[in-house]
CSV table of C-alpha atoms and ligand atoms in Angstrom, one decimal:
chain,number,residue,atom,x,y,z
A,1,UNK,CA,117.8,-91.3,178.7
A,2,UNK,CA,119.9,-92.0,181.6
A,3,UNK,CA,118.4,-91.4,185.3
A,4,UNK,CA,120.9,-91.5,188.5
A,5,UNK,CA,119.7,-91.7,192.1
A,6,UNK,CA,122.1,-91.0,195.2
A,7,UNK,CA,120.3,-91.5,198.0
A,8,UNK,CA,122.4,-91.4,201.2
A,9,UNK,CA,122.2,-94.2,203.1
A,10,UNK,CA,120.8,-92.5,206.6
A,11,UNK,CA,118.1,-91.6,204.7
A,12,UNK,CA,116.9,-94.8,203.4
A,13,UNK,CA,114.6,-96.4,206.1
A,14,UNK,CA,113.7,-99.7,203.9
A,15,UNK,CA,116.3,-101.2,201.2
A,16,UNK,CA,114.8,-104.9,199.9
A,17,UNK,CA,114.7,-107.1,197.2
A,18,UNK,CA,110.9,-107.2,195.7
A,19,UNK,CA,110.6,-110.4,194.1
A,20,UNK,CA,107.7,-109.9,191.8
A,21,UNK,CA,108.0,-113.1,189.4
A,22,UNK,CA,107.5,-111.8,186.2
A,23,UNK,CA,103.9,-111.4,187.0
A,24,UNK,CA,103.3,-107.9,186.9
A,25,UNK,CA,105.4,-104.6,185.8
A,26,UNK,CA,106.5,-101.3,187.1
A,27,UNK,CA,103.4,-99.5,187.5
A,28,UNK,CA,101.7,-101.9,189.5
A,29,UNK,CA,105.1,-102.8,191.2
A,30,UNK,CA,104.7,-99.3,193.0
A,31,UNK,CA,101.4,-98.9,193.6
A,32,UNK,CA,101.8,-102.4,195.5
A,33,UNK,CA,104.8,-101.3,197.5
A,34,UNK,CA,104.8,-97.8,197.9
A,35,UNK,CA,108.5,-97.7,197.4
A,36,UNK,CA,110.5,-94.5,196.7
A,37,UNK,CA,112.8,-95.6,194.2
A,38,UNK,CA,112.5,-99.1,191.6
A,39,UNK,CA,115.0,-100.6,189.6
A,40,UNK,CA,115.2,-103.7,187.9
A,41,UNK,CA,116.9,-106.1,189.6
A,42,UNK,CA,118.9,-109.8,189.1
A,43,UNK,CA,118.8,-112.2,186.2
A,44,UNK,CA,116.5,-115.3,185.9
A,45,UNK,CA,116.9,-118.6,183.6
A,46,UNK,CA,114.1,-119.4,180.8
A,47,UNK,CA,112.2,-121.3,182.9
A,48,UNK,CA,111.8,-118.0,185.5
A,49,UNK,CA,113.8,-119.2,188.1
A,50,UNK,CA,116.4,-116.6,189.5
A,51,UNK,CA,119.9,-117.1,189.1
A,52,UNK,CA,123.2,-116.0,189.9
A,53,UNK,CA,123.2,-114.7,193.9
A,54,UNK,CA,119.5,-113.9,195.1
A,55,UNK,CA,118.7,-114.1,198.8
A,56,UNK,CA,115.5,-112.4,199.9
A,57,UNK,CA,114.0,-112.0,203.5
A,58,UNK,CA,116.5,-114.3,205.1
A,59,UNK,CA,115.8,-117.3,202.6
A,60,UNK,CA,118.4,-118.4,199.3
A,61,UNK,CA,116.3,-118.3,196.2
A,62,UNK,CA,119.4,-118.9,194.0
A,63,UNK,CA,123.2,-119.6,194.3
A,64,UNK,CA,124.6,-120.4,190.6
A,65,UNK,CA,127.4,-117.8,190.4
A,66,UNK,CA,130.2,-118.3,188.1
A,67,UNK,CA,133.7,-118.3,189.5
A,68,UNK,CA,134.7,-115.9,192.8
A,69,UNK,CA,131.4,-113.4,192.2
A,70,UNK,CA,130.4,-110.6,194.5
A,71,UNK,CA,127.1,-109.7,195.1
A,72,UNK,CA,125.5,-106.9,197.9
A,73,UNK,CA,124.9,-107.9,200.8
A,74,UNK,CA,122.6,-106.1,203.8
A,75,UNK,CA,120.7,-106.5,206.4
A,76,UNK,CA,120.1,-103.1,207.2
A,77,UNK,CA,120.7,-100.2,204.9
A,78,UNK,CA,123.3,-99.1,206.1
A,79,UNK,CA,125.4,-102.2,206.4
A,80,UNK,CA,125.0,-102.9,202.5
A,81,UNK,CA,128.4,-104.1,200.9
A,82,UNK,CA,130.0,-105.7,197.4
A,83,UNK,CA,130.7,-108.9,199.0
A,84,UNK,CA,131.2,-112.4,198.3
A,85,UNK,CA,129.7,-113.9,201.5
A,86,UNK,CA,125.8,-114.4,201.4
A,87,UNK,CA,125.6,-116.5,204.3
A,88,UNK,CA,125.7,-113.9,207.2
A,89,UNK,CA,122.5,-111.4,205.5
A,90,UNK,CA,119.2,-111.6,204.6
A,91,UNK,CA,119.2,-109.9,201.7
A,92,UNK,CA,121.8,-110.5,198.9
A,93,UNK,CA,122.0,-110.1,195.0
A,94,UNK,CA,124.7,-111.2,193.0
A,95,UNK,CA,125.2,-110.5,189.1
A,96,UNK,CA,128.4,-108.7,187.4
A,97,UNK,CA,130.1,-106.7,190.1
A,98,UNK,CA,132.0,-103.4,188.1
A,99,UNK,CA,134.2,-102.0,190.6
A,100,UNK,CA,135.3,-103.7,193.7
A,101,UNK,CA,137.3,-101.8,196.9
A,102,UNK,CA,137.3,-98.8,194.6
A,103,UNK,CA,139.2,-100.5,192.0
A,104,UNK,CA,137.4,-100.8,188.5
A,105,UNK,CA,137.7,-104.1,187.6
A,106,UNK,CA,139.7,-104.8,184.6
A,107,UNK,CA,137.7,-107.7,183.2
A,108,UNK,CA,134.0,-107.8,184.2
A,109,UNK,CA,132.7,-111.3,184.3
A,110,UNK,CA,130.0,-111.6,182.3
A,111,UNK,CA,128.9,-114.2,179.3
A,112,UNK,CA,128.5,-113.5,175.6
A,113,UNK,CA,124.7,-112.8,175.9
A,114,UNK,CA,125.2,-109.9,178.2
A,115,UNK,CA,127.9,-108.3,176.2
A,116,UNK,CA,127.4,-105.5,173.6
A,117,UNK,CA,125.7,-102.4,173.7
A,118,UNK,CA,122.3,-102.2,175.1
A,119,UNK,CA,120.6,-100.3,177.9
A,120,UNK,CA,121.3,-100.8,181.0
A,121,UNK,CA,121.2,-100.8,185.1
A,122,UNK,CA,123.5,-100.8,188.5
A,123,UNK,CA,123.8,-100.1,191.4
A,124,UNK,CA,126.7,-98.9,193.3
A,125,UNK,CA,127.9,-97.1,196.6
A,126,UNK,CA,129.1,-93.6,196.4
A,127,UNK,CA,130.4,-92.2,199.7
A,128,UNK,CA,127.7,-93.1,202.4
A,129,UNK,CA,125.2,-92.9,199.6
A,130,UNK,CA,123.3,-95.5,197.4
A,131,UNK,CA,123.9,-95.0,194.3
A,132,UNK,CA,121.2,-96.2,191.3
A,133,UNK,CA,121.7,-96.3,187.7
A,134,UNK,CA,119.4,-96.5,184.8
A,135,UNK,CA,120.0,-95.5,180.9
A,136,UNK,CA,118.0,-96.6,178.2
A,137,UNK,CA,120.6,-95.4,175.8
A,138,UNK,CA,123.1,-98.6,174.8
A,139,UNK,CA,126.3,-99.1,176.6
A,140,UNK,CA,128.5,-102.1,177.2
A,141,UNK,CA,129.3,-103.2,180.8
A,142,UNK,CA,132.9,-101.2,180.4
A,143,UNK,CA,131.4,-97.8,179.7
A,144,UNK,CA,128.9,-98.3,182.6
A,145,UNK,CA,131.5,-99.3,184.9
A,146,UNK,CA,133.9,-95.7,183.6
A,147,UNK,CA,130.9,-93.7,184.6
A,148,UNK,CA,130.0,-95.2,187.7
A,149,UNK,CA,133.9,-94.8,188.7
A,150,UNK,CA,133.9,-91.3,187.1
A,151,UNK,CA,130.7,-91.0,189.6
A,152,UNK,CA,132.9,-91.6,192.5
A,153,UNK,CA,131.4,-95.1,193.2
A,154,UNK,CA,134.0,-97.3,195.4
A,155,UNK,CA,131.8,-100.2,194.9
A,156,UNK,CA,129.3,-101.0,191.1
A,157,UNK,CA,127.6,-103.7,190.0
A,158,UNK,CA,125.6,-104.2,187.0
A,159,UNK,CA,122.0,-105.4,187.4
A,160,UNK,CA,120.0,-107.4,184.6
A,161,UNK,CA,120.1,-105.2,181.3
A,162,UNK,CA,118.8,-105.2,178.0
A,163,UNK,CA,114.6,-105.0,177.6
A,164,UNK,CA,114.4,-105.5,181.5
A,165,UNK,CA,116.3,-102.2,182.1
A,166,UNK,CA,113.7,-99.7,183.8
A,167,UNK,CA,113.2,-97.6,186.8
A,168,UNK,CA,111.2,-95.1,189.1
A,169,UNK,CA,113.2,-92.9,190.8
A,170,UNK,CA,111.1,-90.5,193.2
A,171,UNK,CA,108.7,-89.1,190.2
A,172,UNK,CA,110.8,-89.9,187.3
A,173,UNK,CA,110.5,-93.3,185.3
A,174,UNK,CA,112.6,-94.9,182.2
A,175,UNK,CA,109.7,-97.6,181.1
A,176,UNK,CA,110.1,-100.9,179.5
A,177,UNK,CA,107.7,-103.8,178.7
A,178,UNK,CA,109.7,-106.4,180.1
A,179,UNK,CA,108.1,-108.0,183.5
A,180,UNK,CA,111.2,-108.5,185.3
A,181,UNK,CA,111.8,-111.4,188.3
A,182,UNK,CA,112.7,-109.0,191.1
A,183,UNK,CA,113.8,-105.2,191.8
A,184,UNK,CA,115.9,-103.3,194.0
A,185,UNK,CA,113.4,-101.3,196.2
A,186,UNK,CA,114.2,-98.2,198.5
A,187,UNK,CA,111.5,-96.5,200.6
A,188,UNK,CA,113.0,-93.1,202.1
A,189,UNK,CA,112.3,-91.9,205.5
A,190,UNK,CA,110.1,-88.4,205.9
A,191,UNK,CA,111.9,-85.6,205.9
A,192,UNK,CA,111.5,-84.9,209.7
A,193,UNK,CA,113.1,-88.3,210.7
A,194,UNK,CA,116.0,-88.2,208.4
A,195,UNK,CA,119.6,-88.3,210.6
A,196,UNK,CA,121.8,-85.8,210.6
A,197,UNK,CA,125.1,-86.4,209.3
A,198,UNK,CA,126.9,-88.3,211.4
A,199,UNK,CA,131.2,-87.2,212.4
A,200,UNK,CA,134.4,-88.0,214.5
A,201,UNK,CA,134.2,-89.6,217.9
A,202,UNK,CA,136.7,-90.8,220.2
A,203,UNK,CA,136.8,-94.6,221.9
A,204,UNK,CA,136.5,-93.8,225.4
A,205,UNK,CA,137.1,-97.2,227.3
A,206,UNK,CA,140.6,-97.9,228.5
A,207,UNK,CA,140.1,-101.6,227.6
A,208,UNK,CA,139.4,-100.6,224.2
A,209,UNK,CA,135.9,-101.3,222.2
A,210,UNK,CA,134.9,-104.1,219.8
A,211,UNK,CA,134.3,-103.7,215.9
A,212,UNK,CA,131.1,-106.0,215.1
A,213,UNK,CA,130.3,-107.3,211.8
A,214,UNK,CA,126.4,-105.8,212.4
A,215,UNK,CA,124.7,-103.2,214.9
A,216,UNK,CA,124.4,-105.8,217.8
A,217,UNK,CA,126.7,-107.6,220.4
A,218,UNK,CA,125.3,-111.1,218.6
A,219,UNK,CA,127.6,-110.0,215.8
A,220,UNK,CA,130.7,-111.3,215.3
A,221,UNK,CA,133.8,-109.3,216.4
A,222,UNK,CA,135.9,-108.4,213.7
A,223,UNK,CA,138.0,-105.8,215.1
A,224,UNK,CA,138.9,-103.4,217.9
A,225,UNK,CA,139.5,-99.9,218.3
A,226,UNK,CA,142.0,-98.7,221.8
A,227,UNK,CA,141.2,-96.1,223.7
A,228,UNK,CA,141.1,-92.7,222.2
A,229,UNK,CA,141.5,-93.9,218.9
A,230,UNK,CA,139.3,-91.3,216.7
A,231,UNK,CA,136.7,-93.1,214.5
A,232,UNK,CA,134.3,-91.5,212.2
A,233,UNK,CA,130.8,-92.8,212.2
A,234,UNK,CA,129.5,-93.1,208.8
A,235,UNK,CA,125.8,-94.2,209.6
A,236,UNK,CA,124.1,-94.7,213.1
A,237,UNK,CA,121.2,-96.7,214.2
A,238,UNK,CA,119.8,-98.4,217.3
A,239,UNK,CA,122.7,-97.0,219.3
A,240,UNK,CA,125.3,-98.6,216.8
A,241,UNK,CA,127.6,-96.6,214.7
A,242,UNK,CA,128.9,-97.8,211.5
A,243,UNK,CA,132.1,-96.8,211.0
A,244,UNK,CA,134.9,-97.8,207.6
A,245,UNK,CA,135.8,-101.0,209.8
A,246,UNK,CA,132.5,-102.0,211.1
A,247,UNK,CA,130.1,-101.2,214.0
A,248,UNK,CA,130.3,-100.6,217.3
A,249,UNK,CA,128.4,-99.5,220.5
A,250,UNK,CA,127.9,-95.7,220.5
A,251,UNK,CA,127.9,-96.1,224.2
A,252,UNK,CA,131.6,-96.4,224.1
A,253,UNK,CA,131.9,-93.7,222.0
A,254,UNK,CA,131.8,-89.7,222.5
A,255,UNK,CA,131.6,-86.9,219.9
A,256,UNK,CA,134.9,-84.9,219.6
A,257,UNK,CA,133.5,-82.9,216.1
A,258,UNK,CA,132.1,-79.9,218.0
A,259,UNK,CA,134.3,-79.2,221.1
A,260,UNK,CA,137.7,-80.0,218.9
A,261,UNK,CA,139.2,-76.7,219.6
A,262,UNK,CA,143.1,-75.7,219.5
A,263,UNK,CA,144.1,-73.6,222.4
A,264,UNK,CA,143.9,-70.6,220.5
A,265,UNK,CA,140.1,-71.2,220.0
A,266,UNK,CA,139.5,-72.0,216.9
A,267,UNK,CA,137.1,-75.0,216.2
A,268,UNK,CA,138.1,-77.8,214.1
A,269,UNK,CA,135.3,-78.1,210.9
A,270,UNK,CA,135.0,-81.6,209.3
A,271,UNK,CA,134.4,-81.5,205.8
A,272,UNK,CA,135.6,-85.2,204.6
A,273,UNK,CA,136.6,-86.4,201.6
A,274,UNK,CA,133.9,-89.1,201.0
A,275,UNK,CA,134.6,-92.7,202.0
A,276,UNK,CA,136.1,-95.0,199.0
A,277,UNK,CA,137.2,-91.4,196.8
A,278,UNK,CA,140.5,-92.6,195.4
A,279,UNK,CA,142.5,-90.3,197.6
A,280,UNK,CA,140.8,-91.4,200.3
A,281,UNK,CA,142.2,-95.1,200.5
A,282,UNK,CA,141.4,-95.9,203.5
A,283,UNK,CA,144.3,-97.4,205.3
A,284,UNK,CA,145.6,-97.0,208.4
A,285,UNK,CA,147.9,-94.5,210.0
A,286,UNK,CA,149.8,-94.7,213.0
A,287,UNK,CA,150.2,-90.8,213.3
A,288,UNK,CA,154.1,-90.8,213.9
A,289,UNK,CA,154.4,-87.6,212.3
A,290,UNK,CA,153.4,-84.3,211.1
A,291,UNK,CA,154.0,-83.0,207.9
A,292,UNK,CA,153.9,-79.1,207.2
A,293,UNK,CA,152.9,-77.8,203.7
A,294,UNK,CA,152.3,-74.8,202.3
A,295,UNK,CA,149.4,-74.7,199.5
A,296,UNK,CA,151.4,-72.3,196.8
A,297,UNK,CA,148.1,-70.8,196.0
A,298,UNK,CA,148.6,-67.2,196.4
A,299,UNK,CA,145.3,-66.5,194.6
A,300,UNK,CA,142.8,-64.4,196.2
A,301,UNK,CA,140.2,-66.6,198.5
A,302,UNK,CA,142.3,-69.5,198.0
A,303,UNK,CA,141.6,-70.3,202.1
A,304,UNK,CA,140.4,-73.5,204.2
A,305,UNK,CA,137.1,-73.4,202.9
A,306,UNK,CA,138.4,-73.2,199.5
A,307,UNK,CA,140.4,-76.6,199.6
A,308,UNK,CA,137.9,-78.6,201.2
A,309,UNK,CA,136.1,-77.9,198.0
A,310,UNK,CA,139.2,-78.9,195.9
A,311,UNK,CA,140.0,-82.1,198.0
A,312,UNK,CA,136.4,-83.4,197.4
A,313,UNK,CA,137.0,-83.2,193.7
A,314,UNK,CA,137.2,-85.5,190.6
A,315,UNK,CA,140.1,-83.6,190.1
A,316,UNK,CA,141.8,-84.6,193.5
A,317,UNK,CA,140.5,-87.7,193.5
A,318,UNK,CA,141.7,-88.4,189.8
A,319,UNK,CA,145.3,-87.1,191.0
A,320,UNK,CA,145.4,-89.0,194.4
A,321,UNK,CA,145.7,-85.9,196.0
A,322,UNK,CA,145.2,-85.3,199.7
A,323,UNK,CA,145.9,-84.5,203.2
A,324,UNK,CA,144.7,-84.1,206.8
A,325,UNK,CA,143.9,-80.8,207.4
A,326,UNK,CA,144.0,-77.0,205.7
A,327,UNK,CA,144.5,-74.1,208.0
A,328,UNK,CA,144.3,-70.2,207.1
A,329,UNK,CA,144.3,-66.8,209.4
A,330,UNK,CA,140.5,-68.0,210.6
A,331,UNK,CA,139.3,-71.4,209.9
A,332,UNK,CA,141.2,-75.0,210.5
A,333,UNK,CA,139.2,-77.6,207.9
A,334,UNK,CA,139.5,-81.3,208.4
A,335,UNK,CA,139.2,-83.2,205.6
A,336,UNK,CA,140.5,-87.0,206.1
A,337,UNK,CA,140.7,-89.1,209.7
A,338,UNK,CA,143.7,-88.3,211.7
A,339,UNK,CA,143.8,-92.3,211.7
A,340,UNK,CA,143.8,-92.9,207.9
A,341,UNK,CA,146.8,-92.3,205.5
A,342,UNK,CA,146.6,-89.6,202.6
A,343,UNK,CA,148.5,-88.3,199.5
A,344,UNK,CA,150.6,-85.3,200.5
A,345,UNK,CA,154.0,-86.6,200.9
A,346,UNK,CA,155.1,-87.4,197.4
A,347,UNK,CA,156.7,-90.8,198.4
A,348,UNK,CA,154.4,-93.0,197.0
A,349,UNK,CA,151.5,-95.0,198.3
A,350,UNK,CA,153.6,-97.0,200.8
A,351,UNK,CA,155.6,-94.2,201.8
A,352,UNK,CA,156.4,-92.9,205.2
A,353,UNK,CA,155.4,-89.5,205.0
A,354,UNK,CA,152.3,-90.6,202.8
A,355,UNK,CA,151.5,-93.4,205.6
A,356,UNK,CA,152.5,-92.5,209.2
A,357,UNK,CA,152.1,-88.6,209.2
A,358,UNK,CA,149.5,-86.0,209.3
A,359,UNK,CA,149.6,-83.7,206.6
A,360,UNK,CA,148.8,-80.0,207.6
A,361,UNK,CA,148.6,-77.5,204.7
A,362,UNK,CA,149.2,-73.6,205.2
A,363,UNK,CA,147.2,-71.1,203.3
A,364,UNK,CA,149.6,-68.5,201.8
A,365,UNK,CA,146.4,-66.6,199.7
A,366,UNK,CA,147.4,-63.1,199.2
A,367,UNK,CA,144.3,-61.7,200.5
A,368,UNK,CA,144.8,-64.0,203.7
A,369,UNK,CA,147.4,-63.3,206.6
A,370,UNK,CA,150.1,-65.7,206.5
A,371,UNK,CA,151.6,-64.7,210.1
A,372,UNK,CA,148.4,-65.6,211.7
A,373,UNK,CA,147.9,-68.6,209.4
A,374,UNK,CA,151.1,-69.5,210.9
A,375,UNK,CA,150.4,-69.5,214.6
A,376,UNK,CA,146.7,-71.4,213.9
A,377,UNK,CA,149.0,-74.3,212.3
A,378,UNK,CA,150.9,-74.1,215.0
A,379,UNK,CA,148.0,-74.1,217.7
A,380,UNK,CA,146.9,-77.2,215.7
A,381,UNK,CA,150.0,-79.1,215.6
A,382,UNK,CA,150.3,-78.5,219.5
A,383,UNK,CA,146.9,-80.0,219.6
A,384,UNK,CA,147.6,-83.0,217.7
A,385,UNK,CA,151.1,-83.2,219.5
A,386,UNK,CA,149.0,-84.0,222.6
A,387,UNK,CA,146.3,-86.1,220.7
A,388,UNK,CA,148.6,-88.6,219.4
A,389,UNK,CA,151.8,-87.7,221.6
A,390,UNK,CA,154.1,-87.0,218.7
A,391,UNK,CA,157.2,-84.9,219.7
A,392,UNK,CA,158.0,-81.5,217.9
A,393,UNK,CA,161.3,-83.9,216.4
A,394,UNK,CA,158.4,-85.3,214.4
A,395,UNK,CA,157.0,-81.8,213.1
A,396,UNK,CA,158.5,-82.2,209.5
A,397,UNK,CA,158.5,-80.3,206.3
A,398,UNK,CA,157.2,-81.8,203.5
A,399,UNK,CA,160.9,-81.4,202.2
A,400,UNK,CA,162.1,-83.9,204.5
A,401,UNK,CA,159.7,-87.0,202.5
A,402,UNK,CA,160.7,-86.3,198.8
A,403,UNK,CA,162.8,-83.2,198.9
A,404,UNK,CA,160.0,-80.8,197.2
A,405,UNK,CA,160.5,-77.2,198.4
A,406,UNK,CA,157.5,-76.8,200.8
A,407,UNK,CA,157.0,-75.3,202.7
A,408,UNK,CA,158.0,-72.6,200.4
A,409,UNK,CA,157.4,-69.3,201.9
A,410,UNK,CA,159.1,-70.6,205.5
A,411,UNK,CA,162.2,-72.3,203.8
A,412,UNK,CA,162.7,-69.6,202.0
A,413,UNK,CA,162.4,-66.5,204.7
A,414,UNK,CA,164.3,-69.2,207.0
A,415,UNK,CA,161.5,-69.4,209.5
A,416,UNK,CA,161.2,-72.8,210.1
A,417,UNK,CA,163.1,-72.7,213.6
A,418,UNK,CA,160.4,-70.1,214.2
A,419,UNK,CA,157.8,-71.7,213.4
A,420,UNK,CA,158.6,-75.3,215.5
A,421,UNK,CA,159.2,-72.9,218.5
A,422,UNK,CA,155.9,-71.2,217.9
A,423,UNK,CA,154.7,-75.1,217.8
A,424,UNK,CA,156.6,-76.1,220.9
A,425,UNK,CA,156.4,-72.9,223.2
A,426,UNK,CA,152.5,-71.9,222.1
A,427,UNK,CA,153.9,-68.4,221.9
A,428,UNK,CA,155.5,-65.9,219.4
A,429,UNK,CA,158.7,-66.1,220.1
A,430,UNK,CA,160.8,-62.2,220.4
A,431,UNK,CA,163.2,-62.0,218.0
A,432,UNK,CA,167.0,-60.5,218.6
A,433,UNK,CA,166.0,-57.3,217.1
A,434,UNK,CA,163.0,-56.7,219.2
A,435,UNK,CA,165.3,-57.7,222.4
A,436,UNK,CA,167.4,-55.3,221.2
A,437,UNK,CA,164.6,-52.1,220.9
A,438,UNK,CA,163.5,-53.3,224.2
A,439,UNK,CA,167.5,-53.0,225.5
A,440,UNK,CA,168.1,-49.5,223.9
A,441,UNK,CA,164.1,-48.1,225.4
A,442,UNK,CA,165.4,-49.3,228.7
A,443,UNK,CA,168.7,-47.4,228.1
A,444,UNK,CA,166.6,-44.1,227.1
A,445,UNK,CA,168.2,-44.1,223.4
A,446,UNK,CA,164.7,-44.4,222.0
A,447,UNK,CA,161.2,-43.0,222.6
A,448,UNK,CA,158.6,-45.5,221.0
A,449,UNK,CA,159.8,-49.2,220.9
A,450,UNK,CA,156.0,-50.4,219.8
A,451,UNK,CA,157.0,-48.2,216.9
A,452,UNK,CA,160.2,-49.7,216.3
A,453,UNK,CA,159.0,-52.6,216.6
A,454,UNK,CA,156.3,-52.2,214.2
A,455,UNK,CA,159.3,-52.7,211.6
A,456,UNK,CA,160.0,-48.8,210.3
A,457,UNK,CA,163.7,-49.0,210.6
A,458,UNK,CA,164.3,-46.9,207.8
A,459,UNK,CA,167.6,-45.0,207.0
A,460,UNK,CA,166.6,-41.8,208.6
A,461,UNK,CA,165.4,-43.5,212.2
A,462,UNK,CA,168.4,-45.7,211.9
A,463,UNK,CA,170.5,-41.9,211.4
A,464,UNK,CA,168.5,-40.5,214.4
A,465,UNK,CA,169.7,-43.5,216.7
A,466,UNK,CA,173.1,-43.3,215.5
A,467,UNK,CA,173.4,-39.2,216.6
A,468,UNK,CA,171.6,-40.3,219.8
A,469,UNK,CA,173.7,-43.1,220.6
A,470,UNK,CA,176.9,-40.9,220.3
A,471,UNK,CA,175.6,-38.4,222.3
A,472,UNK,CA,175.5,-40.8,225.0
A,473,UNK,CA,179.0,-41.9,224.8
B,1,LIG,ZN1,153.7,-79.6,200.5
């Protein structure tokens, strides 16, 4: 039997290591703490003292790592991270890391007594959620690592295993007889207190804003954001927001999620790929170019929303495929913040297309209006050009980066220049043919210019026109 719990960090009111010193079991620990989730924690020696890294309520109980071992550390639930430092956090537990910085470890640090197939428990981070894993089925450490990688963990660590493996996950239990030294304990907020997902913000002060290692000015400065940087706040508490780089005071941020709108009135919807997925590498992007693509998917219903769910799928993650925006004839959805790298240009992980451009996919679904989708894409291009100071000569085709025949329809209908004109001018350019129709109307040779402009250049109409034209000479 396997039990897996995924708990949004913003829903957690308390996350603690509860030490029971091998004195009481799961049921008693539950009764005593009232925790909503309990999972057996770290390891201990034969004499009952804990081993590897363990720090509880600011007190270091053990520090006997071997080699360069990483553990989960946190002051508040929102800032939990797998890291090698324990001195700046109140809570720290180190056993055997499985996934570090999005990379499954080739060689998992454990000794022979921990190897082989046995029941296992582990913890990890998926997007903005804490994942707790408990399996009474026997597994190797490598199998646990692979399963947690498949579940999208950006970091993960094995806990104690074998006879210690047990859990209570909000009503579901895996029981074991062994009394354990400590537990990972989670209390969640009552439903009415759960925070709304937080979103995209713009840095407002002209001098920028400091990014700190924790939610307060007493925490050290780790970096800074310049004015107008768009940042994604993953979790907020006490007036501070956590981004992928650290904590920022919310007083210096303004929300852009709902008021970010193109000049033709389309509100940009955020539907981000979770942080830590393989196709959201998190590298910073200086936003020097805009790259135009077409989805190449003509299926009915292959619109922006459908592509938003595709880029969040395991298959997109495993194929390292991502881009920033999908545009159809009625919606624009953003999948990755502009300031981050995405994998759309086909020029490699370090390629300039992937690392310096914002990727836009235009939908070509047959039940959509491609001309309208292009107009919406052009309005998005205008918005991005003004937000990031990008010139029209830095609006390029996917083809520019790796030679791919994309955007296919635009390339094959010879309408790239018209698309750029649409981006630059904001108005649909008048074609030569339309201008000619206007001229003939003014000369009295045709009567219904709109009828002609709608595209009815049939042979019969052209014959009538020639006869009329001849008669006028
Ligand atoms: Zn493309």
